[in-house]
Amino acid sequence: EVQLVETGGGLIQPGGSLRLSCVASGFTVSGNYMSWVRQAPGKGLEWVSTIYSTEITHYADSLRGRFSISRDNSKNMLSLHMNNLTAEDTAVYYCARGGGDAFDVWGQGTVVTVSS
Amino acid sequence: EIVLTQSPATLSFYPGETATLSCRASQNVSPYLAWYQQKPGQAPRLLIYDVSHRDTGIPARFSGSGSGTDFTLTISSLEPEDFAVYYCQQRSNWPLTFGGGTKVEIK
Protein backbone atom coordinates (compact mmCIF):
# COMPACT_ATOMS: atom_id res chain seq x y z
CA GLU A 1 0.00 0.00 0.00
CA VAL A 2 1.26 3.45 -0.92
CA GLN A 3 1.40 5.52 2.27
CA LEU A 4 3.06 8.49 3.95
CA VAL A 5 3.25 8.87 7.74
CA GLU A 6 4.43 12.10 9.32
CA THR A 7 5.82 12.50 12.84
CA GLY A 8 7.56 15.18 14.83
CA GLY A 9 4.92 17.81 15.39
CA GLY A 10 4.18 19.34 18.75
CA LEU A 11 4.18 22.48 20.85
CA ILE A 12 7.29 24.61 20.45
CA GLN A 13 8.18 28.02 21.84
CA PRO A 14 8.76 30.98 19.51
CA GLY A 15 12.33 31.00 18.25
CA GLY A 16 12.64 27.26 18.65
CA SER A 17 13.48 24.56 16.12
CA LEU A 18 11.70 21.40 15.09
CA ARG A 19 12.31 18.52 12.74
CA LEU A 20 9.43 16.80 10.98
CA SER A 21 9.80 13.34 9.46
CA CYS A 22 7.77 11.47 6.88
CA VAL A 23 8.23 7.76 6.20
CA ALA A 24 7.06 6.42 2.86
CA SER A 25 5.87 2.91 2.10
CA GLY A 26 4.89 1.32 -1.19
CA PHE A 27 7.25 3.53 -3.21
CA THR A 28 10.69 5.13 -2.93
CA VAL A 29 11.23 8.78 -2.01
CA SER A 30 14.41 8.75 -4.09
CA GLY A 31 12.49 8.17 -7.29
CA ASN A 32 9.92 10.89 -6.82
CA TYR A 33 9.39 14.57 -6.24
CA MET A 34 8.61 14.92 -2.52
CA SER A 35 7.14 17.97 -0.84
CA TRP A 36 5.81 19.57 2.31
CA VAL A 37 2.55 21.52 2.28
CA ARG A 38 1.09 23.27 5.31
CA GLN A 39 -2.30 24.55 6.39
CA ALA A 40 -2.74 27.14 9.12
CA PRO A 41 -5.86 26.78 11.29
CA GLY A 42 -8.94 27.67 9.27
CA LYS A 43 -6.85 28.65 6.23
CA GLY A 44 -6.01 27.23 2.83
CA LEU A 45 -3.14 25.11 1.60
CA GLU A 46 0.36 26.60 1.34
CA TRP A 47 3.24 24.90 -0.47
CA VAL A 48 6.41 24.87 1.67
CA SER A 49 9.20 22.99 -0.12
CA THR A 50 10.06 20.30 -2.68
CA ILE A 51 13.07 18.03 -3.18
CA TYR A 52 13.87 15.93 -6.24
CA SER A 53 16.53 14.45 -8.49
CA THR A 54 20.09 14.94 -7.24
CA GLU A 55 18.98 16.87 -4.17
CA ILE A 56 17.54 19.83 -6.04
CA THR A 57 15.36 21.82 -3.66
CA HIS A 58 12.83 24.62 -3.89
CA TYR A 59 11.32 26.69 -1.07
CA ALA A 60 8.53 29.19 -0.62
CA ASP A 61 10.20 32.61 -0.68
CA SER A 62 8.92 33.53 2.77
CA LEU A 63 10.51 30.42 4.31
CA ARG A 64 13.86 30.32 2.55
CA GLY A 65 16.70 30.31 5.03
CA ARG A 66 14.64 29.07 7.98
CA PHE A 67 13.37 25.75 6.58
CA SER A 68 15.46 22.95 5.10
CA ILE A 69 14.15 19.88 3.29
CA SER A 70 16.12 16.65 3.01
CA ARG A 71 15.65 12.96 2.43
CA ASP A 72 17.27 9.76 3.68
CA ASN A 73 16.98 7.19 0.92
CA SER A 74 18.19 4.37 3.18
CA LYS A 75 15.22 4.97 5.49
CA ASN A 76 12.85 5.98 2.68
CA MET A 77 12.18 9.12 4.65
CA LEU A 78 11.63 12.82 4.00
CA SER A 79 12.45 15.48 6.61
CA LEU A 80 11.80 19.16 7.20
CA HIS A 81 14.04 21.10 9.55
CA MET A 82 12.40 24.30 10.79
CA ASN A 83 14.31 27.03 12.62
CA ASN A 84 13.43 30.29 14.34
CA LEU A 85 9.76 29.37 14.46
CA THR A 86 7.07 32.03 14.92
CA ALA A 87 3.34 31.90 15.61
CA GLU A 88 2.77 32.25 11.86
CA ASP A 89 4.32 28.78 11.38
CA THR A 90 1.52 27.16 13.41
CA ALA A 91 -0.14 24.73 11.02
CA VAL A 92 -0.81 21.16 10.03
CA TYR A 93 2.19 20.04 8.00
CA TYR A 94 1.53 17.50 5.27
CA CYS A 95 4.09 15.38 3.49
CA ALA A 96 3.11 14.70 -0.12
CA ARG A 97 4.42 12.88 -3.15
CA GLY A 98 4.67 15.33 -6.00
CA GLY A 99 5.78 18.85 -6.73
CA GLY A 100 7.05 18.44 -10.26
CA ASP A 101 3.92 16.35 -10.68
CA ALA A 102 0.57 16.85 -8.96
CA PHE A 103 0.43 15.86 -5.29
CA ASP A 104 -1.06 12.39 -5.62
CA VAL A 105 -0.23 10.87 -2.22
CA TRP A 106 -0.63 12.73 1.09
CA GLY A 107 0.15 11.89 4.68
CA GLN A 108 -2.34 12.43 7.46
CA GLY A 109 -0.49 15.53 8.65
CA THR A 110 1.35 16.49 11.81
CA VAL A 111 0.37 19.51 13.92
CA VAL A 112 2.93 22.16 14.78
CA THR A 113 1.92 24.77 17.37
CA VAL A 114 4.26 27.67 18.07
CA SER A 115 3.32 29.33 21.34
CA SER A 116 4.81 30.39 24.63
CA GLU B 1 4.66 34.21 -8.20
CA ILE B 2 1.56 32.93 -10.00
CA VAL B 3 -1.61 33.84 -8.14
CA LEU B 4 -4.60 31.50 -8.42
CA THR B 5 -7.97 33.06 -7.68
CA GLN B 6 -10.96 30.92 -6.80
CA SER B 7 -14.25 32.70 -6.52
CA PRO B 8 -16.65 32.74 -4.93
CA ALA B 9 -15.35 31.39 -1.64
CA THR B 10 -18.57 29.47 -1.01
CA LEU B 11 -21.15 27.88 -3.30
CA SER B 12 -24.43 26.30 -2.17
CA PHE B 13 -26.20 23.47 -3.98
CA TYR B 14 -28.84 20.81 -3.46
CA PRO B 15 -27.71 17.21 -3.85
CA GLY B 16 -28.14 16.15 -7.46
CA GLU B 17 -27.31 19.57 -8.88
CA THR B 18 -24.24 20.33 -10.99
CA ALA B 19 -21.46 22.46 -9.46
CA THR B 20 -19.10 24.54 -11.57
CA LEU B 21 -16.02 25.87 -9.77
CA SER B 22 -13.67 28.47 -11.21
CA CYS B 23 -9.92 28.98 -10.94
CA ARG B 24 -8.19 31.90 -12.63
CA ALA B 25 -4.40 32.21 -12.88
CA SER B 26 -2.42 35.44 -13.07
CA GLN B 27 -0.50 34.00 -16.05
CA ASN B 28 -0.62 30.98 -18.35
CA VAL B 29 -0.25 27.71 -16.41
CA SER B 30 -1.48 25.26 -19.03
CA PRO B 31 -1.49 22.33 -18.78
CA TYR B 32 -0.16 22.14 -15.24
CA LEU B 33 -3.30 22.76 -13.23
CA ALA B 34 -4.66 20.32 -10.62
CA TRP B 35 -7.72 20.15 -8.39
CA TYR B 36 -7.95 18.75 -4.86
CA GLN B 37 -10.83 17.98 -2.51
CA GLN B 38 -10.50 18.39 1.24
CA LYS B 39 -12.98 17.35 3.90
CA PRO B 40 -12.81 18.54 7.53
CA GLY B 41 -10.01 16.88 9.48
CA GLN B 42 -8.67 15.08 6.42
CA ALA B 43 -5.73 15.50 4.10
CA PRO B 44 -6.43 16.81 0.62
CA ARG B 45 -7.15 14.30 -2.15
CA LEU B 46 -6.07 14.70 -5.77
CA LEU B 47 -9.05 14.74 -8.11
CA ILE B 48 -7.77 16.14 -11.42
CA TYR B 49 -4.24 16.68 -12.77
CA ASP B 50 -3.02 18.42 -15.90
CA VAL B 51 -6.33 20.26 -16.34
CA SER B 52 -8.55 17.33 -17.27
CA HIS B 53 -7.11 13.97 -16.20
CA ARG B 54 -8.92 12.21 -13.38
CA ASP B 55 -6.70 10.55 -10.79
CA THR B 56 -7.10 6.83 -10.14
CA GLY B 57 -10.43 5.98 -8.55
CA ILE B 58 -12.00 9.42 -8.99
CA PRO B 59 -15.64 9.14 -10.12
CA ALA B 60 -16.54 10.25 -13.62
CA ARG B 61 -18.87 12.96 -12.25
CA PHE B 62 -15.72 15.02 -11.60
CA SER B 63 -14.32 16.70 -14.71
CA GLY B 64 -11.82 19.45 -15.39
CA SER B 65 -11.46 21.82 -18.31
CA GLY B 66 -9.90 25.08 -19.38
CA SER B 67 -6.69 26.47 -20.78
CA GLY B 68 -4.30 29.36 -20.42
CA THR B 69 -5.48 31.22 -17.33
CA ASP B 70 -9.09 30.06 -16.87
CA PHE B 71 -10.01 26.65 -15.53
CA THR B 72 -13.14 24.90 -14.34
CA LEU B 73 -13.92 21.93 -12.14
CA THR B 74 -17.38 20.50 -12.79
CA ILE B 75 -19.10 18.11 -10.42
CA SER B 76 -22.15 16.58 -12.06
CA SER B 77 -25.04 15.41 -9.92
CA LEU B 78 -23.60 16.25 -6.50
CA GLU B 79 -23.49 13.38 -4.04
CA PRO B 80 -23.63 13.97 -0.26
CA GLU B 81 -19.93 13.08 0.03
CA ASP B 82 -18.98 15.82 -2.49
CA PHE B 83 -19.70 18.67 -0.08
CA ALA B 84 -16.19 19.79 0.81
CA VAL B 85 -13.56 22.43 0.03
CA TYR B 86 -11.89 22.38 -3.39
CA TYR B 87 -8.48 23.83 -4.22
CA CYS B 88 -6.75 24.40 -7.52
CA GLN B 89 -2.94 24.28 -7.75
CA GLN B 90 -0.37 25.09 -10.42
CA ARG B 91 2.99 23.47 -11.08
CA SER B 92 3.90 25.54 -14.14
CA ASN B 93 6.35 27.75 -12.25
CA TRP B 94 8.14 27.82 -8.92
CA PRO B 95 6.95 28.66 -6.35
CA LEU B 96 4.08 26.23 -6.52
CA THR B 97 0.84 27.90 -5.54
CA PHE B 98 -2.68 26.98 -4.49
CA GLY B 99 -5.89 28.88 -4.90
CA GLY B 100 -7.69 30.05 -1.80
CA GLY B 101 -10.31 27.34 -2.08
CA THR B 102 -14.04 27.12 -2.76
CA LYS B 103 -16.32 25.54 -0.20
CA VAL B 104 -19.22 23.60 -1.71
CA GLU B 105 -21.98 23.46 0.87
CA ILE B 106 -25.42 21.93 1.04
CA LYS B 107 -28.26 24.37 0.39
PDB file of C-alpha atoms in Angstrom:
ATOM      1  CA  GLU A   1       0.000   0.000   0.000  1.00  0.00           C
ATOM      2  CA  VAL A   2       1.259   3.453  -0.917  1.00  0.00           C
ATOM      3  CA  GLN A   3       1.396   5.516   2.268  1.00  0.00           C
ATOM      4  CA  LEU A   4       3.058   8.485   3.954  1.00  0.00           C
ATOM      5  CA  VAL A   5       3.247   8.866   7.737  1.00  0.00           C
ATOM      6  CA  GLU A   6       4.435  12.100   9.324  1.00  0.00           C
ATOM      7  CA  THR A   7       5.817  12.501  12.836  1.00  0.00           C
ATOM      8  CA  GLY A   8       7.564  15.177  14.831  1.00  0.00           C
ATOM      9  CA  GLY A   9       4.920  17.808  15.391  1.00  0.00           C
ATOM     10  CA  GLY A  10       4.178  19.340  18.747  1.00  0.00           C
ATOM     11  CA  LEU A  11       4.176  22.479  20.853  1.00  0.00           C
ATOM     12  CA  ILE A  12       7.287  24.611  20.453  1.00  0.00           C
ATOM     13  CA  GLN A  13       8.185  28.021  21.835  1.00  0.00           C
ATOM     14  CA  PRO A  14       8.756  30.985  19.515  1.00  0.00           C
ATOM     15  CA  GLY A  15      12.325  31.005  18.250  1.00  0.00           C
ATOM     16  CA  GLY A  16      12.638  27.256  18.646  1.00  0.00           C
ATOM     17  CA  SER A  17      13.482  24.563  16.122  1.00  0.00           C
ATOM     18  CA  LEU A  18      11.699  21.402  15.093  1.00  0.00           C
ATOM     19  CA  ARG A  19      12.314  18.516  12.738  1.00  0.00           C
ATOM     20  CA  LEU A  20       9.430  16.801  10.979  1.00  0.00           C
ATOM     21  CA  SER A  21       9.804  13.340   9.463  1.00  0.00           C
ATOM     22  CA  CYS A  22       7.768  11.468   6.878  1.00  0.00           C
ATOM     23  CA  VAL A  23       8.227   7.763   6.204  1.00  0.00           C
ATOM     24  CA  ALA A  24       7.064   6.418   2.861  1.00  0.00           C
ATOM     25  CA  SER A  25       5.873   2.909   2.105  1.00  0.00           C
ATOM     26  CA  GLY A  26       4.891   1.318  -1.188  1.00  0.00           C
ATOM     27  CA  PHE A  27       7.248   3.531  -3.212  1.00  0.00           C
ATOM     28  CA  THR A  28      10.686   5.131  -2.934  1.00  0.00           C
ATOM     29  CA  VAL A  29      11.232   8.780  -2.008  1.00  0.00           C
ATOM     30  CA  SER A  30      14.410   8.751  -4.091  1.00  0.00           C
ATOM     31  CA  GLY A  31      12.493   8.169  -7.294  1.00  0.00           C
ATOM     32  CA  ASN A  32       9.922  10.891  -6.816  1.00  0.00           C
ATOM     33  CA  TYR A  33       9.393  14.568  -6.238  1.00  0.00           C
ATOM     34  CA  MET A  34       8.606  14.915  -2.516  1.00  0.00           C
ATOM     35  CA  SER A  35       7.140  17.970  -0.841  1.00  0.00           C
ATOM     36  CA  TRP A  36       5.813  19.573   2.307  1.00  0.00           C
ATOM     37  CA  VAL A  37       2.552  21.519   2.282  1.00  0.00           C
ATOM     38  CA  ARG A  38       1.091  23.273   5.312  1.00  0.00           C
ATOM     39  CA  GLN A  39      -2.296  24.552   6.390  1.00  0.00           C
ATOM     40  CA  ALA A  40      -2.738  27.138   9.117  1.00  0.00           C
ATOM     41  CA  PRO A  41      -5.857  26.784  11.293  1.00  0.00           C
ATOM     42  CA  GLY A  42      -8.939  27.671   9.274  1.00  0.00           C
ATOM     43  CA  LYS A  43      -6.855  28.648   6.232  1.00  0.00           C
ATOM     44  CA  GLY A  44      -6.013  27.234   2.833  1.00  0.00           C
ATOM     45  CA  LEU A  45      -3.136  25.114   1.601  1.00  0.00           C
ATOM     46  CA  GLU A  46       0.357  26.599   1.339  1.00  0.00           C
ATOM     47  CA  TRP A  47       3.241  24.900  -0.469  1.00  0.00           C
ATOM     48  CA  VAL A  48       6.408  24.872   1.667  1.00  0.00           C
ATOM     49  CA  SER A  49       9.198  22.991  -0.115  1.00  0.00           C
ATOM     50  CA  THR A  50      10.056  20.296  -2.682  1.00  0.00           C
ATOM     51  CA  ILE A  51      13.070  18.035  -3.177  1.00  0.00           C
ATOM     52  CA  TYR A  52      13.868  15.925  -6.244  1.00  0.00           C
ATOM     53  CA  SER A  53      16.525  14.448  -8.490  1.00  0.00           C
ATOM     54  CA  THR A  54      20.089  14.940  -7.245  1.00  0.00           C
ATOM     55  CA  GLU A  55      18.985  16.872  -4.166  1.00  0.00           C
ATOM     56  CA  ILE A  56      17.539  19.826  -6.035  1.00  0.00           C
ATOM     57  CA  THR A  57      15.363  21.821  -3.657  1.00  0.00           C
ATOM     58  CA  HIS A  58      12.827  24.623  -3.886  1.00  0.00           C
ATOM     59  CA  TYR A  59      11.320  26.689  -1.073  1.00  0.00           C
ATOM     60  CA  ALA A  60       8.530  29.189  -0.615  1.00  0.00           C
ATOM     61  CA  ASP A  61      10.202  32.606  -0.684  1.00  0.00           C
ATOM     62  CA  SER A  62       8.923  33.531   2.768  1.00  0.00           C
ATOM     63  CA  LEU A  63      10.507  30.421   4.312  1.00  0.00           C
ATOM     64  CA  ARG A  64      13.864  30.319   2.545  1.00  0.00           C
ATOM     65  CA  GLY A  65      16.703  30.308   5.029  1.00  0.00           C
ATOM     66  CA  ARG A  66      14.643  29.066   7.980  1.00  0.00           C
ATOM     67  CA  PHE A  67      13.371  25.754   6.582  1.00  0.00           C
ATOM     68  CA  SER A  68      15.457  22.946   5.099  1.00  0.00           C
ATOM     69  CA  ILE A  69      14.149  19.878   3.292  1.00  0.00           C
ATOM     70  CA  SER A  70      16.120  16.653   3.010  1.00  0.00           C
ATOM     71  CA  ARG A  71      15.655  12.959   2.433  1.00  0.00           C
ATOM     72  CA  ASP A  72      17.270   9.757   3.679  1.00  0.00           C
ATOM     73  CA  ASN A  73      16.977   7.194   0.919  1.00  0.00           C
ATOM     74  CA  SER A  74      18.187   4.374   3.181  1.00  0.00           C
ATOM     75  CA  LYS A  75      15.217   4.971   5.486  1.00  0.00           C
ATOM     76  CA  ASN A  76      12.855   5.978   2.682  1.00  0.00           C
ATOM     77  CA  MET A  77      12.176   9.122   4.647  1.00  0.00           C
ATOM     78  CA  LEU A  78      11.629  12.825   4.005  1.00  0.00           C
ATOM     79  CA  SER A  79      12.453  15.482   6.607  1.00  0.00           C
ATOM     80  CA  LEU A  80      11.795  19.157   7.196  1.00  0.00           C
ATOM     81  CA  HIS A  81      14.037  21.101   9.547  1.00  0.00           C
ATOM     82  CA  MET A  82      12.401  24.298  10.795  1.00  0.00           C
ATOM     83  CA  ASN A  83      14.309  27.034  12.617  1.00  0.00           C
ATOM     84  CA  ASN A  84      13.426  30.295  14.336  1.00  0.00           C
ATOM     85  CA  LEU A  85       9.755  29.374  14.458  1.00  0.00           C
ATOM     86  CA  THR A  86       7.067  32.026  14.918  1.00  0.00           C
ATOM     87  CA  ALA A  87       3.341  31.899  15.614  1.00  0.00           C
ATOM     88  CA  GLU A  88       2.769  32.246  11.858  1.00  0.00           C
ATOM     89  CA  ASP A  89       4.321  28.780  11.384  1.00  0.00           C
ATOM     90  CA  THR A  90       1.520  27.165  13.408  1.00  0.00           C
ATOM     91  CA  ALA A  91      -0.145  24.732  11.023  1.00  0.00           C
ATOM     92  CA  VAL A  92      -0.814  21.156  10.032  1.00  0.00           C
ATOM     93  CA  TYR A  93       2.194  20.041   7.998  1.00  0.00           C
ATOM     94  CA  TYR A  94       1.526  17.496   5.269  1.00  0.00           C
ATOM     95  CA  CYS A  95       4.092  15.382   3.490  1.00  0.00           C
ATOM     96  CA  ALA A  96       3.106  14.705  -0.122  1.00  0.00           C
ATOM     97  CA  ARG A  97       4.424  12.884  -3.150  1.00  0.00           C
ATOM     98  CA  GLY A  98       4.668  15.326  -6.004  1.00  0.00           C
ATOM     99  CA  GLY A  99       5.784  18.845  -6.731  1.00  0.00           C
ATOM    100  CA  GLY A 100       7.050  18.437 -10.258  1.00  0.00           C
ATOM    101  CA  ASP A 101       3.917  16.347 -10.678  1.00  0.00           C
ATOM    102  CA  ALA A 102       0.572  16.848  -8.960  1.00  0.00           C
ATOM    103  CA  PHE A 103       0.432  15.864  -5.293  1.00  0.00           C
ATOM    104  CA  ASP A 104      -1.058  12.390  -5.617  1.00  0.00           C
ATOM    105  CA  VAL A 105      -0.235  10.866  -2.218  1.00  0.00           C
ATOM    106  CA  TRP A 106      -0.628  12.728   1.090  1.00  0.00           C
ATOM    107  CA  GLY A 107       0.154  11.891   4.676  1.00  0.00           C
ATOM    108  CA  GLN A 108      -2.342  12.431   7.455  1.00  0.00           C
ATOM    109  CA  GLY A 109      -0.495  15.527   8.647  1.00  0.00           C
ATOM    110  CA  THR A 110       1.348  16.490  11.814  1.00  0.00           C
ATOM    111  CA  VAL A 111       0.367  19.507  13.917  1.00  0.00           C
ATOM    112  CA  VAL A 112       2.929  22.165  14.782  1.00  0.00           C
ATOM    113  CA  THR A 113       1.918  24.765  17.374  1.00  0.00           C
ATOM    114  CA  VAL A 114       4.259  27.669  18.072  1.00  0.00           C
ATOM    115  CA  SER A 115       3.321  29.325  21.336  1.00  0.00           C
ATOM    116  CA  SER A 116       4.814  30.394  24.625  1.00  0.00           C
TER     117      SER A 116
ATOM    118  CA  GLU B   1       4.656  34.214  -8.203  1.00  0.00           C
ATOM    119  CA  ILE B   2       1.564  32.929  -9.998  1.00  0.00           C
ATOM    120  CA  VAL B   3      -1.613  33.840  -8.139  1.00  0.00           C
ATOM    121  CA  LEU B   4      -4.600  31.497  -8.420  1.00  0.00           C
ATOM    122  CA  THR B   5      -7.972  33.063  -7.676  1.00  0.00           C
ATOM    123  CA  GLN B   6     -10.961  30.923  -6.796  1.00  0.00           C
ATOM    124  CA  SER B   7     -14.252  32.703  -6.519  1.00  0.00           C
ATOM    125  CA  PRO B   8     -16.651  32.735  -4.932  1.00  0.00           C
ATOM    126  CA  ALA B   9     -15.348  31.386  -1.644  1.00  0.00           C
ATOM    127  CA  THR B  10     -18.574  29.467  -1.012  1.00  0.00           C
ATOM    128  CA  LEU B  11     -21.152  27.879  -3.297  1.00  0.00           C
ATOM    129  CA  SER B  12     -24.434  26.300  -2.166  1.00  0.00           C
ATOM    130  CA  PHE B  13     -26.200  23.465  -3.975  1.00  0.00           C
ATOM    131  CA  TYR B  14     -28.835  20.809  -3.458  1.00  0.00           C
ATOM    132  CA  PRO B  15     -27.705  17.213  -3.847  1.00  0.00           C
ATOM    133  CA  GLY B  16     -28.140  16.152  -7.460  1.00  0.00           C
ATOM    134  CA  GLU B  17     -27.308  19.571  -8.877  1.00  0.00           C
ATOM    135  CA  THR B  18     -24.236  20.332 -10.987  1.00  0.00           C
ATOM    136  CA  ALA B  19     -21.465  22.458  -9.460  1.00  0.00           C
ATOM    137  CA  THR B  20     -19.104  24.540 -11.570  1.00  0.00           C
ATOM    138  CA  LEU B  21     -16.021  25.867  -9.770  1.00  0.00           C
ATOM    139  CA  SER B  22     -13.674  28.475 -11.213  1.00  0.00           C
ATOM    140  CA  CYS B  23      -9.918  28.978 -10.939  1.00  0.00           C
ATOM    141  CA  ARG B  24      -8.194  31.899 -12.628  1.00  0.00           C
ATOM    142  CA  ALA B  25      -4.404  32.205 -12.882  1.00  0.00           C
ATOM    143  CA  SER B  26      -2.420  35.440 -13.069  1.00  0.00           C
ATOM    144  CA  GLN B  27      -0.503  33.999 -16.046  1.00  0.00           C
ATOM    145  CA  ASN B  28      -0.624  30.983 -18.354  1.00  0.00           C
ATOM    146  CA  VAL B  29      -0.250  27.712 -16.406  1.00  0.00           C
ATOM    147  CA  SER B  30      -1.482  25.258 -19.034  1.00  0.00           C
ATOM    148  CA  PRO B  31      -1.493  22.334 -18.782  1.00  0.00           C
ATOM    149  CA  TYR B  32      -0.157  22.143 -15.239  1.00  0.00           C
ATOM    150  CA  LEU B  33      -3.303  22.760 -13.231  1.00  0.00           C
ATOM    151  CA  ALA B  34      -4.656  20.320 -10.618  1.00  0.00           C
ATOM    152  CA  TRP B  35      -7.724  20.155  -8.385  1.00  0.00           C
ATOM    153  CA  TYR B  36      -7.953  18.754  -4.860  1.00  0.00           C
ATOM    154  CA  GLN B  37     -10.826  17.976  -2.511  1.00  0.00           C
ATOM    155  CA  GLN B  38     -10.495  18.389   1.236  1.00  0.00           C
ATOM    156  CA  LYS B  39     -12.984  17.354   3.896  1.00  0.00           C
ATOM    157  CA  PRO B  40     -12.807  18.543   7.533  1.00  0.00           C
ATOM    158  CA  GLY B  41     -10.014  16.876   9.484  1.00  0.00           C
ATOM    159  CA  GLN B  42      -8.674  15.084   6.417  1.00  0.00           C
ATOM    160  CA  ALA B  43      -5.727  15.503   4.100  1.00  0.00           C
ATOM    161  CA  PRO B  44      -6.433  16.815   0.616  1.00  0.00           C
ATOM    162  CA  ARG B  45      -7.154  14.298  -2.152  1.00  0.00           C
ATOM    163  CA  LEU B  46      -6.075  14.699  -5.765  1.00  0.00           C
ATOM    164  CA  LEU B  47      -9.045  14.743  -8.114  1.00  0.00           C
ATOM    165  CA  ILE B  48      -7.767  16.135 -11.420  1.00  0.00           C
ATOM    166  CA  TYR B  49      -4.243  16.679 -12.768  1.00  0.00           C
ATOM    167  CA  ASP B  50      -3.017  18.424 -15.900  1.00  0.00           C
ATOM    168  CA  VAL B  51      -6.330  20.260 -16.343  1.00  0.00           C
ATOM    169  CA  SER B  52      -8.546  17.330 -17.265  1.00  0.00           C
ATOM    170  CA  HIS B  53      -7.106  13.972 -16.205  1.00  0.00           C
ATOM    171  CA  ARG B  54      -8.917  12.212 -13.379  1.00  0.00           C
ATOM    172  CA  ASP B  55      -6.702  10.554 -10.787  1.00  0.00           C
ATOM    173  CA  THR B  56      -7.100   6.833 -10.140  1.00  0.00           C
ATOM    174  CA  GLY B  57     -10.427   5.976  -8.550  1.00  0.00           C
ATOM    175  CA  ILE B  58     -12.001   9.421  -8.988  1.00  0.00           C
ATOM    176  CA  PRO B  59     -15.637   9.141 -10.125  1.00  0.00           C
ATOM    177  CA  ALA B  60     -16.540  10.254 -13.622  1.00  0.00           C
ATOM    178  CA  ARG B  61     -18.873  12.960 -12.255  1.00  0.00           C
ATOM    179  CA  PHE B  62     -15.715  15.020 -11.605  1.00  0.00           C
ATOM    180  CA  SER B  63     -14.317  16.702 -14.715  1.00  0.00           C
ATOM    181  CA  GLY B  64     -11.818  19.452 -15.394  1.00  0.00           C
ATOM    182  CA  SER B  65     -11.465  21.825 -18.313  1.00  0.00           C
ATOM    183  CA  GLY B  66      -9.895  25.076 -19.382  1.00  0.00           C
ATOM    184  CA  SER B  67      -6.687  26.467 -20.780  1.00  0.00           C
ATOM    185  CA  GLY B  68      -4.296  29.365 -20.416  1.00  0.00           C
ATOM    186  CA  THR B  69      -5.480  31.218 -17.326  1.00  0.00           C
ATOM    187  CA  ASP B  70      -9.089  30.062 -16.874  1.00  0.00           C
ATOM    188  CA  PHE B  71     -10.014  26.649 -15.534  1.00  0.00           C
ATOM    189  CA  THR B  72     -13.138  24.896 -14.338  1.00  0.00           C
ATOM    190  CA  LEU B  73     -13.923  21.932 -12.140  1.00  0.00           C
ATOM    191  CA  THR B  74     -17.377  20.497 -12.789  1.00  0.00           C
ATOM    192  CA  ILE B  75     -19.100  18.106 -10.418  1.00  0.00           C
ATOM    193  CA  SER B  76     -22.146  16.577 -12.061  1.00  0.00           C
ATOM    194  CA  SER B  77     -25.041  15.407  -9.917  1.00  0.00           C
ATOM    195  CA  LEU B  78     -23.597  16.249  -6.505  1.00  0.00           C
ATOM    196  CA  GLU B  79     -23.494  13.375  -4.041  1.00  0.00           C
ATOM    197  CA  PRO B  80     -23.635  13.967  -0.263  1.00  0.00           C
ATOM    198  CA  GLU B  81     -19.935  13.079   0.026  1.00  0.00           C
ATOM    199  CA  ASP B  82     -18.978  15.821  -2.485  1.00  0.00           C
ATOM    200  CA  PHE B  83     -19.701  18.672  -0.084  1.00  0.00           C
ATOM    201  CA  ALA B  84     -16.189  19.793   0.809  1.00  0.00           C
ATOM    202  CA  VAL B  85     -13.561  22.428   0.027  1.00  0.00           C
ATOM    203  CA  TYR B  86     -11.890  22.376  -3.386  1.00  0.00           C
ATOM    204  CA  TYR B  87      -8.478  23.826  -4.223  1.00  0.00           C
ATOM    205  CA  CYS B  88      -6.751  24.405  -7.520  1.00  0.00           C
ATOM    206  CA  GLN B  89      -2.941  24.278  -7.747  1.00  0.00           C
ATOM    207  CA  GLN B  90      -0.374  25.089 -10.423  1.00  0.00           C
ATOM    208  CA  ARG B  91       2.988  23.473 -11.075  1.00  0.00           C
ATOM    209  CA  SER B  92       3.904  25.545 -14.137  1.00  0.00           C
ATOM    210  CA  ASN B  93       6.354  27.752 -12.247  1.00  0.00           C
ATOM    211  CA  TRP B  94       8.137  27.819  -8.919  1.00  0.00           C
ATOM    212  CA  PRO B  95       6.955  28.665  -6.348  1.00  0.00           C
ATOM    213  CA  LEU B  96       4.079  26.233  -6.515  1.00  0.00           C
ATOM    214  CA  THR B  97       0.836  27.900  -5.545  1.00  0.00           C
ATOM    215  CA  PHE B  98      -2.680  26.977  -4.493  1.00  0.00           C
ATOM    216  CA  GLY B  99      -5.891  28.878  -4.901  1.00  0.00           C
ATOM    217  CA  GLY B 100      -7.686  30.045  -1.796  1.00  0.00           C
ATOM    218  CA  GLY B 101     -10.313  27.339  -2.081  1.00  0.00           C
ATOM    219  CA  THR B 102     -14.044  27.121  -2.762  1.00  0.00           C
ATOM    220  CA  LYS B 103     -16.324  25.539  -0.200  1.00  0.00           C
ATOM    221  CA  VAL B 104     -19.218  23.597  -1.713  1.00  0.00           C
ATOM    222  CA  GLU B 105     -21.979  23.460   0.867  1.00  0.00           C
ATOM    223  CA  ILE B 106     -25.417  21.934   1.042  1.00  0.00           C
ATOM    224  CA  LYS B 107     -28.255  24.368   0.391  1.00  0.00           C
TER     225      LYS B 107
END
